[in-house]
Tab-separated table of C-alpha atoms in Angstrom:
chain	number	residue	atom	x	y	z
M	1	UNK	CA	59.768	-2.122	39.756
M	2	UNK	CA	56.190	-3.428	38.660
M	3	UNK	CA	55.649	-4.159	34.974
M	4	UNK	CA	51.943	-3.573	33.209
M	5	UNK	CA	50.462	-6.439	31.181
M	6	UNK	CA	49.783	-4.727	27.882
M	7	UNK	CA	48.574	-7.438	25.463
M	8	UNK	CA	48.040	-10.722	25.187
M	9	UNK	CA	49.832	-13.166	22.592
M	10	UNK	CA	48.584	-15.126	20.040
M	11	UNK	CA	48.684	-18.704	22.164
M	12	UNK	CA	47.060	-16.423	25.272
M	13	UNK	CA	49.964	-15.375	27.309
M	14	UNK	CA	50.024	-11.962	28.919
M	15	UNK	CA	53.150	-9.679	27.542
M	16	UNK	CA	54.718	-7.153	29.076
M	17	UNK	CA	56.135	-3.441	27.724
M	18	UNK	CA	59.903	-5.057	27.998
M	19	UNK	CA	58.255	-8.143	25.613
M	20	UNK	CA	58.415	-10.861	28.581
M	21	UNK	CA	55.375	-13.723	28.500
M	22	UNK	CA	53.365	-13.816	32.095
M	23	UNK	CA	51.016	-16.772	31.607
M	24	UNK	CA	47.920	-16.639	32.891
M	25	UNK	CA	48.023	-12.572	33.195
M	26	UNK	CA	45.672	-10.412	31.097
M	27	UNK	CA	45.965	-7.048	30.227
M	28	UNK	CA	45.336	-4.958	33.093
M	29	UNK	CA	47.307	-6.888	35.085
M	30	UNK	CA	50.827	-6.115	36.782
M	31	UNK	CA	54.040	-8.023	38.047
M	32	UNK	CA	55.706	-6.873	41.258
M	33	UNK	CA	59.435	-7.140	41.855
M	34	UNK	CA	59.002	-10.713	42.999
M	35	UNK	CA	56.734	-12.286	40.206
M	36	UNK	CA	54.084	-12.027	42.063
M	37	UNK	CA	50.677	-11.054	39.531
M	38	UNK	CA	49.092	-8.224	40.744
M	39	UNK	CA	45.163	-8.928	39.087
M	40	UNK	CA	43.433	-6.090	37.139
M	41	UNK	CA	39.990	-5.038	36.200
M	42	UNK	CA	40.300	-7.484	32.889
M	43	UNK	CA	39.875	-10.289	34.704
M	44	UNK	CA	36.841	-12.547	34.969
M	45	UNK	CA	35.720	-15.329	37.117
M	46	UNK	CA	36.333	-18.285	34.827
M	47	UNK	CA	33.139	-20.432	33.966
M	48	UNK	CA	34.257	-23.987	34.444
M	49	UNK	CA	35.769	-26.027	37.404
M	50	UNK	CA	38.231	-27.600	35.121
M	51	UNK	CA	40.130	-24.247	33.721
M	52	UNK	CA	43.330	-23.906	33.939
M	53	UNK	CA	44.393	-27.996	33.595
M	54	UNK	CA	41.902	-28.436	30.768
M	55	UNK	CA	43.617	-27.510	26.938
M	56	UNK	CA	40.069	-27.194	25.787
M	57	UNK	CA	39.932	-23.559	27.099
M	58	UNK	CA	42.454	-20.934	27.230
M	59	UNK	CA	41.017	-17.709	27.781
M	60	UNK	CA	38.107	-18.179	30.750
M	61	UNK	CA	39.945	-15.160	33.077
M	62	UNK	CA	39.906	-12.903	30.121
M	63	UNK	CA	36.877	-10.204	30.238
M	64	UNK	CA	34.378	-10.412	27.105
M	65	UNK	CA	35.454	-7.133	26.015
M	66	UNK	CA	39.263	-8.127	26.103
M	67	UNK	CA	38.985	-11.659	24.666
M	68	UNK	CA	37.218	-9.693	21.569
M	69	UNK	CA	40.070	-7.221	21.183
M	70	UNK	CA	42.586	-10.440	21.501
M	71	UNK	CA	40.616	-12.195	18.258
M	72	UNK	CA	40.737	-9.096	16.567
M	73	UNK	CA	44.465	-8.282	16.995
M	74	UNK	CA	44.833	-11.650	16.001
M	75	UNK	CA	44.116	-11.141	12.667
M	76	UNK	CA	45.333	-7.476	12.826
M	77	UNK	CA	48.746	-8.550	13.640
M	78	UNK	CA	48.721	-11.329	10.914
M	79	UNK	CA	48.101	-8.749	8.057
M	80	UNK	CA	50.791	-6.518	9.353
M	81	UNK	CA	53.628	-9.492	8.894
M	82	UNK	CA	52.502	-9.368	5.759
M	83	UNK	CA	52.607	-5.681	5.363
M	84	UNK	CA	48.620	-5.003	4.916
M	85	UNK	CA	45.691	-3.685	6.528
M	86	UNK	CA	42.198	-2.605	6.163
M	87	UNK	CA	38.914	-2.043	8.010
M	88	UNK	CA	38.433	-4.523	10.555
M	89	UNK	CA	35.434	-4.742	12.019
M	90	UNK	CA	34.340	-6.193	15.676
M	91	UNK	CA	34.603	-9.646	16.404
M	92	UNK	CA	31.184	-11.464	16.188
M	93	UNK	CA	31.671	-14.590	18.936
M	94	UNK	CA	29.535	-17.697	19.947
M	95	UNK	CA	27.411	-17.733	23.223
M	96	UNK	CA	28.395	-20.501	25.671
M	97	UNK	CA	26.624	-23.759	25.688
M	98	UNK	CA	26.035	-23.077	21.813
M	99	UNK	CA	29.644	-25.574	20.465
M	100	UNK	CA	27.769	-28.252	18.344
M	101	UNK	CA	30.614	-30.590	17.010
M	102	UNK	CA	33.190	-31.673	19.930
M	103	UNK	CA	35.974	-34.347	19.869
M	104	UNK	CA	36.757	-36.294	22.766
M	105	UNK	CA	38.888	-38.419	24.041
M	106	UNK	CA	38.190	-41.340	26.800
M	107	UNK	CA	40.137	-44.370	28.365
M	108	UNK	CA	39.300	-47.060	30.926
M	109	UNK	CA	41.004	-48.275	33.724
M	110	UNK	CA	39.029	-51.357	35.838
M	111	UNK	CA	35.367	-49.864	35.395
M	112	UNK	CA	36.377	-46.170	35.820
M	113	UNK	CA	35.931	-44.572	32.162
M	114	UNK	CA	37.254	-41.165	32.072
M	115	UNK	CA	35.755	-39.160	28.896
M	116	UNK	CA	36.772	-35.530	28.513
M	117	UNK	CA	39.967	-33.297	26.456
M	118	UNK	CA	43.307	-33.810	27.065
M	119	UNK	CA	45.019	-31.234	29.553
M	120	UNK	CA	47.162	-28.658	27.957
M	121	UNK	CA	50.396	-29.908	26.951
M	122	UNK	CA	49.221	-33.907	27.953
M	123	UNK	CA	47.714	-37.017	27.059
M	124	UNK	CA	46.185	-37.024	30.430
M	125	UNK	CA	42.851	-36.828	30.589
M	126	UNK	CA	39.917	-34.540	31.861
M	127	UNK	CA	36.836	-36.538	32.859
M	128	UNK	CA	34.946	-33.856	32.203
M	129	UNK	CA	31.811	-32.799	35.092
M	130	UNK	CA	30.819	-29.700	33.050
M	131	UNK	CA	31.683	-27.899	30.293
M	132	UNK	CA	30.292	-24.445	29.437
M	133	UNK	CA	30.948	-24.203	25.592
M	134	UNK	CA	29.148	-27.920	24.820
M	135	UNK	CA	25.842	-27.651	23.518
M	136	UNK	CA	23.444	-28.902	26.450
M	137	UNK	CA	22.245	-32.162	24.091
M	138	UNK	CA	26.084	-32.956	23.848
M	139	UNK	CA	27.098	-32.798	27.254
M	140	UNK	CA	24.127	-34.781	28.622
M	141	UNK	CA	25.406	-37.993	26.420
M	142	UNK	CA	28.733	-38.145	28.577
M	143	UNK	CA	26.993	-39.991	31.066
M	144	UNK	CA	25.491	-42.855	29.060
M	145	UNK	CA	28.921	-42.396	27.173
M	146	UNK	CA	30.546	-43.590	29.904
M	147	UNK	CA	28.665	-46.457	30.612
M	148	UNK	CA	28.924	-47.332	27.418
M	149	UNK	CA	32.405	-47.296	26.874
M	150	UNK	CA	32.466	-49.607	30.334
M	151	UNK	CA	31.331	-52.747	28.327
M	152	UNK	CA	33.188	-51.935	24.890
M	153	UNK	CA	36.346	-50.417	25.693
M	154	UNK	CA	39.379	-52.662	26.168
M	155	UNK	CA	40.728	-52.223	29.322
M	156	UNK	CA	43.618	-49.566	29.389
M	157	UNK	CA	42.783	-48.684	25.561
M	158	UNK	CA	42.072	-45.114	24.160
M	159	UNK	CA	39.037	-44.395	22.056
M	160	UNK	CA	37.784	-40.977	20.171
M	161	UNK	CA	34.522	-39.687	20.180
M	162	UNK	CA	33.147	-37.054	17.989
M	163	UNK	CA	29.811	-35.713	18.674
M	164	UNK	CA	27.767	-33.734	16.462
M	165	UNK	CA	24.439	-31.917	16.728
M	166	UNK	CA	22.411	-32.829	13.384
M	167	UNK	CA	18.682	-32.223	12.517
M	168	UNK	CA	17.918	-35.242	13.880
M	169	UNK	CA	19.499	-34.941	17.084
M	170	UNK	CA	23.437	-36.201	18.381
M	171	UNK	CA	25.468	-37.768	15.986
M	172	UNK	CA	27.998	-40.105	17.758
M	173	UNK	CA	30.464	-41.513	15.601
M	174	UNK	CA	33.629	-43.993	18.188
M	175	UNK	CA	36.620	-44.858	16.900
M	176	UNK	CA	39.511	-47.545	17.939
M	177	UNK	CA	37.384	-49.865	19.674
M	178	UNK	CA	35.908	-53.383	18.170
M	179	UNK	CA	32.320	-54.089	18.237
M	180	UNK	CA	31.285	-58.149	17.394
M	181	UNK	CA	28.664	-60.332	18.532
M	182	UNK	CA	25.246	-60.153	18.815
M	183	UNK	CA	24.841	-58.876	22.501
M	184	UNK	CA	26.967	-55.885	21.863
M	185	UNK	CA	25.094	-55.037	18.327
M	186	UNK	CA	21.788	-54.911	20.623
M	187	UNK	CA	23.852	-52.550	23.182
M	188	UNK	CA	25.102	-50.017	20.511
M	189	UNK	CA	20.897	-50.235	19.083
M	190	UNK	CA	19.647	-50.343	22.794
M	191	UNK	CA	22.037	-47.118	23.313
M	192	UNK	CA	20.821	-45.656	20.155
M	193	UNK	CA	17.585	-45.820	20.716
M	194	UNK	CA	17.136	-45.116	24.670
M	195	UNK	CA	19.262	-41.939	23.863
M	196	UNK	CA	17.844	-40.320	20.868
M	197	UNK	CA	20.835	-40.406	18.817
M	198	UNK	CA	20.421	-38.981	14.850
M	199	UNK	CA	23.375	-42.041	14.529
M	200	UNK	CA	25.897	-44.112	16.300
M	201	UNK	CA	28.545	-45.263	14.258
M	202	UNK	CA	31.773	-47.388	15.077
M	203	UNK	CA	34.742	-47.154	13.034
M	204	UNK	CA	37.140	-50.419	14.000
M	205	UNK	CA	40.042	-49.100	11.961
M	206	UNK	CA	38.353	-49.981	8.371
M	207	UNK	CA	36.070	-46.269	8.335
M	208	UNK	CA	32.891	-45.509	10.209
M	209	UNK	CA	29.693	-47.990	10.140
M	210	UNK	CA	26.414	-46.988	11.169
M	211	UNK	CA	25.257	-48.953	13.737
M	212	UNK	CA	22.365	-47.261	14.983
M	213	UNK	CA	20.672	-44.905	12.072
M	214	UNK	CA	16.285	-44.858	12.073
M	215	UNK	CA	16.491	-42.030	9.792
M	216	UNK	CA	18.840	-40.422	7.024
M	217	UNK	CA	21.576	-37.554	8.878
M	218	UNK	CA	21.010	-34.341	7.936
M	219	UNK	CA	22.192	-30.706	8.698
M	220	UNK	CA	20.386	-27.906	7.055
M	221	UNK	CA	22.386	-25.399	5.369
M	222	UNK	CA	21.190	-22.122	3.502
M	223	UNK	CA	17.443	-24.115	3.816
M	224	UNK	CA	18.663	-26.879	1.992
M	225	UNK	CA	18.764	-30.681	4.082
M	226	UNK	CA	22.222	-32.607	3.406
M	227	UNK	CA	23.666	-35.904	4.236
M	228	UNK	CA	25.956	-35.522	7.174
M	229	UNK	CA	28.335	-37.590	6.439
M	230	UNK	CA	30.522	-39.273	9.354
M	231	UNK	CA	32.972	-37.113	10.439
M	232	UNK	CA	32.516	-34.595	8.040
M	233	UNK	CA	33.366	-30.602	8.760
M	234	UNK	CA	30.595	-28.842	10.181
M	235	UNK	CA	30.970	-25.377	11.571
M	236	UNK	CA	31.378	-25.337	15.062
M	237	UNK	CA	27.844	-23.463	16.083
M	238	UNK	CA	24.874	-22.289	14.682
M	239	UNK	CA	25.378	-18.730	15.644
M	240	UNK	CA	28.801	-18.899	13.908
M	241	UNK	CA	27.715	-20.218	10.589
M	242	UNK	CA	25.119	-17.201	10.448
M	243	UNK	CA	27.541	-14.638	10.905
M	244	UNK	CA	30.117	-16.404	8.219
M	245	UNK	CA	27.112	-16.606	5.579
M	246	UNK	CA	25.781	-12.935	6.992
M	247	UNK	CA	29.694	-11.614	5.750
M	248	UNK	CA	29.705	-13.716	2.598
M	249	UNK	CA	26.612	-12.786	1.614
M	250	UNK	CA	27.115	-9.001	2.048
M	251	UNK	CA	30.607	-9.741	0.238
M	252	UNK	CA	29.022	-11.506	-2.964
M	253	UNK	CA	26.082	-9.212	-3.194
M	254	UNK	CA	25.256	-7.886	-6.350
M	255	UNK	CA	27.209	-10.679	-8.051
M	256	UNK	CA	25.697	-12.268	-11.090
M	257	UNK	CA	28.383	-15.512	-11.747
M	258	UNK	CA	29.919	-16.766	-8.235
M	259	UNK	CA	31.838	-19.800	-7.660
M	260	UNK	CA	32.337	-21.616	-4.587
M	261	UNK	CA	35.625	-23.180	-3.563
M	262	UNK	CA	36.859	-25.652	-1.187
M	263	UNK	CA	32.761	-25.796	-1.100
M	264	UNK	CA	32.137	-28.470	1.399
M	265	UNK	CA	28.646	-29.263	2.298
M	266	UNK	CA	27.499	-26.361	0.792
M	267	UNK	CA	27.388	-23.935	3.944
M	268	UNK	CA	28.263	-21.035	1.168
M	269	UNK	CA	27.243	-22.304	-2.167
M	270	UNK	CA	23.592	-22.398	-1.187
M	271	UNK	CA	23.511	-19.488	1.229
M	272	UNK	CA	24.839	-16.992	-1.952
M	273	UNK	CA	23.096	-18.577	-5.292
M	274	UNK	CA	26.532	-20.048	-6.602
M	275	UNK	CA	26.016	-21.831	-10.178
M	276	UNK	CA	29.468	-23.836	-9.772
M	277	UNK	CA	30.992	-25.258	-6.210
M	278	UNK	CA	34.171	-27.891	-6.137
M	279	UNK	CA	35.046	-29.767	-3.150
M	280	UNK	CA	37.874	-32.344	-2.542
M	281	UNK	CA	36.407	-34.670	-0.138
M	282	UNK	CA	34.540	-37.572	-2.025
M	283	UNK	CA	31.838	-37.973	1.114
M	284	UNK	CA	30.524	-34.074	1.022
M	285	UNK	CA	31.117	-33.792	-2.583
M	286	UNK	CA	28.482	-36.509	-2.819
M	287	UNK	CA	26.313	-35.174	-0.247
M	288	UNK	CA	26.545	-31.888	-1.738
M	289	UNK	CA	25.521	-33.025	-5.160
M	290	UNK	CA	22.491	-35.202	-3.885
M	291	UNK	CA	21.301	-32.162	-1.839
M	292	UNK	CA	21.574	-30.046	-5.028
M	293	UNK	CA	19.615	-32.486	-7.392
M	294	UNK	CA	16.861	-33.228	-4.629
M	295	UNK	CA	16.317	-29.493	-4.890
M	296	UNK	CA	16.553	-29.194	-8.898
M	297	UNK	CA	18.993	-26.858	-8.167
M	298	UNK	CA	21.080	-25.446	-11.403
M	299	UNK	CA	24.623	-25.514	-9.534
M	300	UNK	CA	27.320	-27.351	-11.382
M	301	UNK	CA	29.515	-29.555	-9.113
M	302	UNK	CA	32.757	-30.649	-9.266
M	303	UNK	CA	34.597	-33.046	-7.340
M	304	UNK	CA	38.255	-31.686	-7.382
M	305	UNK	CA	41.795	-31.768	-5.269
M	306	UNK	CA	42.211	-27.669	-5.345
M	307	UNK	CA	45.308	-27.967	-4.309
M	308	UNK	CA	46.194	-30.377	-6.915
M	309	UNK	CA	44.737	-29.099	-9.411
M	310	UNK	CA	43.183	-25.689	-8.868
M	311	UNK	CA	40.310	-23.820	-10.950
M	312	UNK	CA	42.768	-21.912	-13.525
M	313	UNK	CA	42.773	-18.585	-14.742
M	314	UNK	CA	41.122	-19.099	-17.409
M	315	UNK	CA	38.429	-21.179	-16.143
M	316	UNK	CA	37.062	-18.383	-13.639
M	317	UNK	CA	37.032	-15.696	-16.361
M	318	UNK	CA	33.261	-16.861	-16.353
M	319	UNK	CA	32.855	-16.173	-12.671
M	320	UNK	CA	32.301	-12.156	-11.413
M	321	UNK	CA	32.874	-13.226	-8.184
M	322	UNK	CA	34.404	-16.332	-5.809
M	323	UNK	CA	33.763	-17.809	-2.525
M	324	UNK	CA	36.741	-19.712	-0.975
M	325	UNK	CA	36.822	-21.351	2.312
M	326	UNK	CA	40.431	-23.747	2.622
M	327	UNK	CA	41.655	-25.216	5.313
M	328	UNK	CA	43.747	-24.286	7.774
M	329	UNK	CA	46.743	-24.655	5.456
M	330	UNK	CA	45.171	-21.752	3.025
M	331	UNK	CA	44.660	-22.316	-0.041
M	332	UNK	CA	48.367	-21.292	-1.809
M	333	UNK	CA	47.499	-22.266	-5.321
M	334	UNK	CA	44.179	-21.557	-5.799
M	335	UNK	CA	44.597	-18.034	-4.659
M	336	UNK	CA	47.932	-17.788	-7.360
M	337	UNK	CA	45.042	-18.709	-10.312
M	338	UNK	CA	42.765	-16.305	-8.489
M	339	UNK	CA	45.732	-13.601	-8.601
M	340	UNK	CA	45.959	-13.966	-12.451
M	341	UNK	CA	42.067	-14.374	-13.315
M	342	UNK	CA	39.492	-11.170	-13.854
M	343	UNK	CA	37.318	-12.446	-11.150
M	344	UNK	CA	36.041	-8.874	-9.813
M	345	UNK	CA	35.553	-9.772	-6.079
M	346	UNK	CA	36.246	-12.791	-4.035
M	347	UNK	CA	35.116	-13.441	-0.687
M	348	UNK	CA	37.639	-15.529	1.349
M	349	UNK	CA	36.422	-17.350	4.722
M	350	UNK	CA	39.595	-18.477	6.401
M	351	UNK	CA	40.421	-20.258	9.786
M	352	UNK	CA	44.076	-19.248	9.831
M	353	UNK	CA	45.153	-15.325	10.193
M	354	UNK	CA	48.354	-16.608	9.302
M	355	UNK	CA	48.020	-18.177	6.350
M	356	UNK	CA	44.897	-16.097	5.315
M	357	UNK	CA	47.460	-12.985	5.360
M	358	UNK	CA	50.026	-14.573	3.214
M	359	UNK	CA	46.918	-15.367	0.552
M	360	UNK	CA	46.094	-11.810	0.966
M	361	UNK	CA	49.317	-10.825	0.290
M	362	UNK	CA	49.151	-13.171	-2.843
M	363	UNK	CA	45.826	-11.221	-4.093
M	364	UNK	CA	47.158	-7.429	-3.098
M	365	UNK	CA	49.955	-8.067	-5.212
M	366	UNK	CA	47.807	-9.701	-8.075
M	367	UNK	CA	46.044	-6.284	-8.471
M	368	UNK	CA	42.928	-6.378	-5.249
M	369	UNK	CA	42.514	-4.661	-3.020
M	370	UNK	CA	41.672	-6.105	0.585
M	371	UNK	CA	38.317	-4.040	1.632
M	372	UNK	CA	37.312	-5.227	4.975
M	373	UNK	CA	37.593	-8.577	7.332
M	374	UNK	CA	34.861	-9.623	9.138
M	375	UNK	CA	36.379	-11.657	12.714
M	376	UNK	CA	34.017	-14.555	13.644
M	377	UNK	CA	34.598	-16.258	17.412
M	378	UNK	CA	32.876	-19.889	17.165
M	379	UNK	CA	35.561	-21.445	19.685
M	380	UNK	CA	34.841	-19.228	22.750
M	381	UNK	CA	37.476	-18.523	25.209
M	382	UNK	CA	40.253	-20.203	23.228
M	383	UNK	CA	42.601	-18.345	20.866
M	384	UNK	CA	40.707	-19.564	17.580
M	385	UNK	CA	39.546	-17.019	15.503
M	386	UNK	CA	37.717	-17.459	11.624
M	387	UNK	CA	37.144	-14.525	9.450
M	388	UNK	CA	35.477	-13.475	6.181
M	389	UNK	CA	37.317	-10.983	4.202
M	390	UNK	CA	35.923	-9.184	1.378
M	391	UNK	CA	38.470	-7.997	-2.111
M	392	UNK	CA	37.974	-6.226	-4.747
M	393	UNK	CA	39.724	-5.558	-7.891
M	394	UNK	CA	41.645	-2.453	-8.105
């Protein structure tokens, strides 16, 4: 007897009627009597030699039009645990070759550097020969990376490399490896310089230095040019950080007071005209508030733990409306104060359908209703989903 593939679970395994996990099958898809996967018509070629092994990629096989139904059910079946729903509109997801903030991983064995992701469920490495999600001006640094990494890298030692796409060009920021002498400061400047970097920074287990910086790191956000600090959260593409601000800003329009929470850099606060924004993290708060005075901007800034000490009740009775954007751990007692305040509208950008629907919960029961959810798709073909979500006072 052949079983049907009828959805796909939340970590990308293909389910069956009877509720048994196939992976690698898709919807579409059937199992004969022995096992054996019978392929269906939601299957695609996948895009990169290294699928399958690689953990940077889950969902290659998985047709466009399926992988969009998967991000939406993820946040569909979220809200259900928690007993809600509401509108939920199609998922909006990133092109390839648009991802503009990786993190890698590379080792060195002899003069053999491998640089790449870890393969699913390993430490062992990729040494990655293409990857279809990288932006094109972050994949063509592996190379030099790994020649490089050749005369710095301790044999049989592990580095990190994050790589992010700023105004200025790549930022390159390695960490776990020591950098002294003279000859290897003109390598890291030599590098620098002969690729066009934005910055090159080494951090040798103290925090990041810049070692290679001509000009001031910037990302422009909502027209406004801010630091970029090292390491700092950026979203993962262009494309996806229009469609979040596109959903926030339809959610906070007509607002006259909005706040903006768990702020950041200031992707929201200076996309939607918020007068007050707190952030935890000392480097963008600071960044934030130097982009905001360069631009005479009346926003007042805070620099506050929100989960230590979140805006009260009281404190947003000034505010008509709120834009929060947590982490992946939600945001548990800000939304309580948010629950209890006469804020008319908030606008909530989440990373986390599960935690985002046990905030939502928090709100419905504090009185809002939970009008529609925008699903966003930066991380394409893995089973990453962000969202905007739009409530309303009842």
């Amino acid at each position: 007897m052949t079983e049907a593939i009828v959805r796909l679970a939340a970590r990308g395994d293909g389910v069956t009627a009877s509720g048994r996990f196939v992976a690698g099958a898709v919807p579409g898809d059937t199992i004969d009597d022995g096992g054996a996967l019978i392929p269906g018509a939601g299957r695609q070629s996948p895009a990169c030699r290294h699928f399958g092994p690689c953990g940077g990629c889950q969902l290659q096989h998985v047709s466009a039009a399926l992988y969009a139904d998967f991000l939406g059910e993820r946040v569909r079946s979220a809200l259900e645990a928690q007993g809600l729903q509401t509108a939920l509109r199609a998922p909006l997801v990133s092109a390839p070759h648009t991802r503009r903030r990786v993190a890698l991983r590379a080792t060195r064995k002899g003069r053999r550097v491998t640089l790449g992701y870890a393969e699913a469920k390993s430490h062992t490495l990729i040494d990655l020969g293409e990857c279809p999600v990288m932006a094109p001006a972050l994949f063509a640094l592996l190379a030099p990376l790994r020649r490089l990494l050749g005369s710095i890298l301790p044999e049989r030692r592990t580095a990190n490399i994050q790589m992010t796409l700023a105004d200025q060009g790549v930022d390159v920021m390695i960490d776990s490896v020591a950098v002294e002498g003279l000859v290897a400061a003109e390598a890291l400047a030599n590098f620098g310089q002969e690729n066009r970097l934005a910055r090159l920074s080494i951090d040798e287990g103290f925090g990041p230095l810049a070692r290679w910086e001509p000009d001031r790191v910037t990302v422009t956000l909502g027209g406004h040019a801010v630091a970029l600090p090292e390491g700092a959260f950026l979203q993962a593409t262009a494309e996806g950080e229009a469609a979040l601000c596109r959903a926030v800003g339809e959610a906070v329009a007509g607002a006259s007071a909005i706040a903006d929470l768990f702020a950041g850099l200031g992707t929201f606060t200076f996309a939607s005209g918020a007068r007050y924004a707190a952030e935890g993290s000392r480097a963008s708060f600071f960044a934030l508030q130097a982009a905001t005075r360069a631009s005479n901007l009346p926003i007042t800034l805070e620099h506050r733990d929100l989960f230590r000490k979140p805006v009260f009740a009281p404190e947003l009775a000034q505010f008509d409306c709120v834009i929060i954007d947590p982490p992946r751990a939600g945001a548990k007692e800000q939304v309580a104060e948010l629950a209890k305040s006469t804020v008319a509208r908030i606008a909530y950008v989440s990373c986390n359908p599960a935690t985002f629907a046990r905030d939502a919960r928090t709100l419905v029961d504090g009185g809002f209703t939970l009008d529609w959810i925008q699903p966003v798709g930066q991380f394409l073909w893995s089973t990453h989903v962000e969202l905007v979500a739009l409530f309303l006072r009842a």
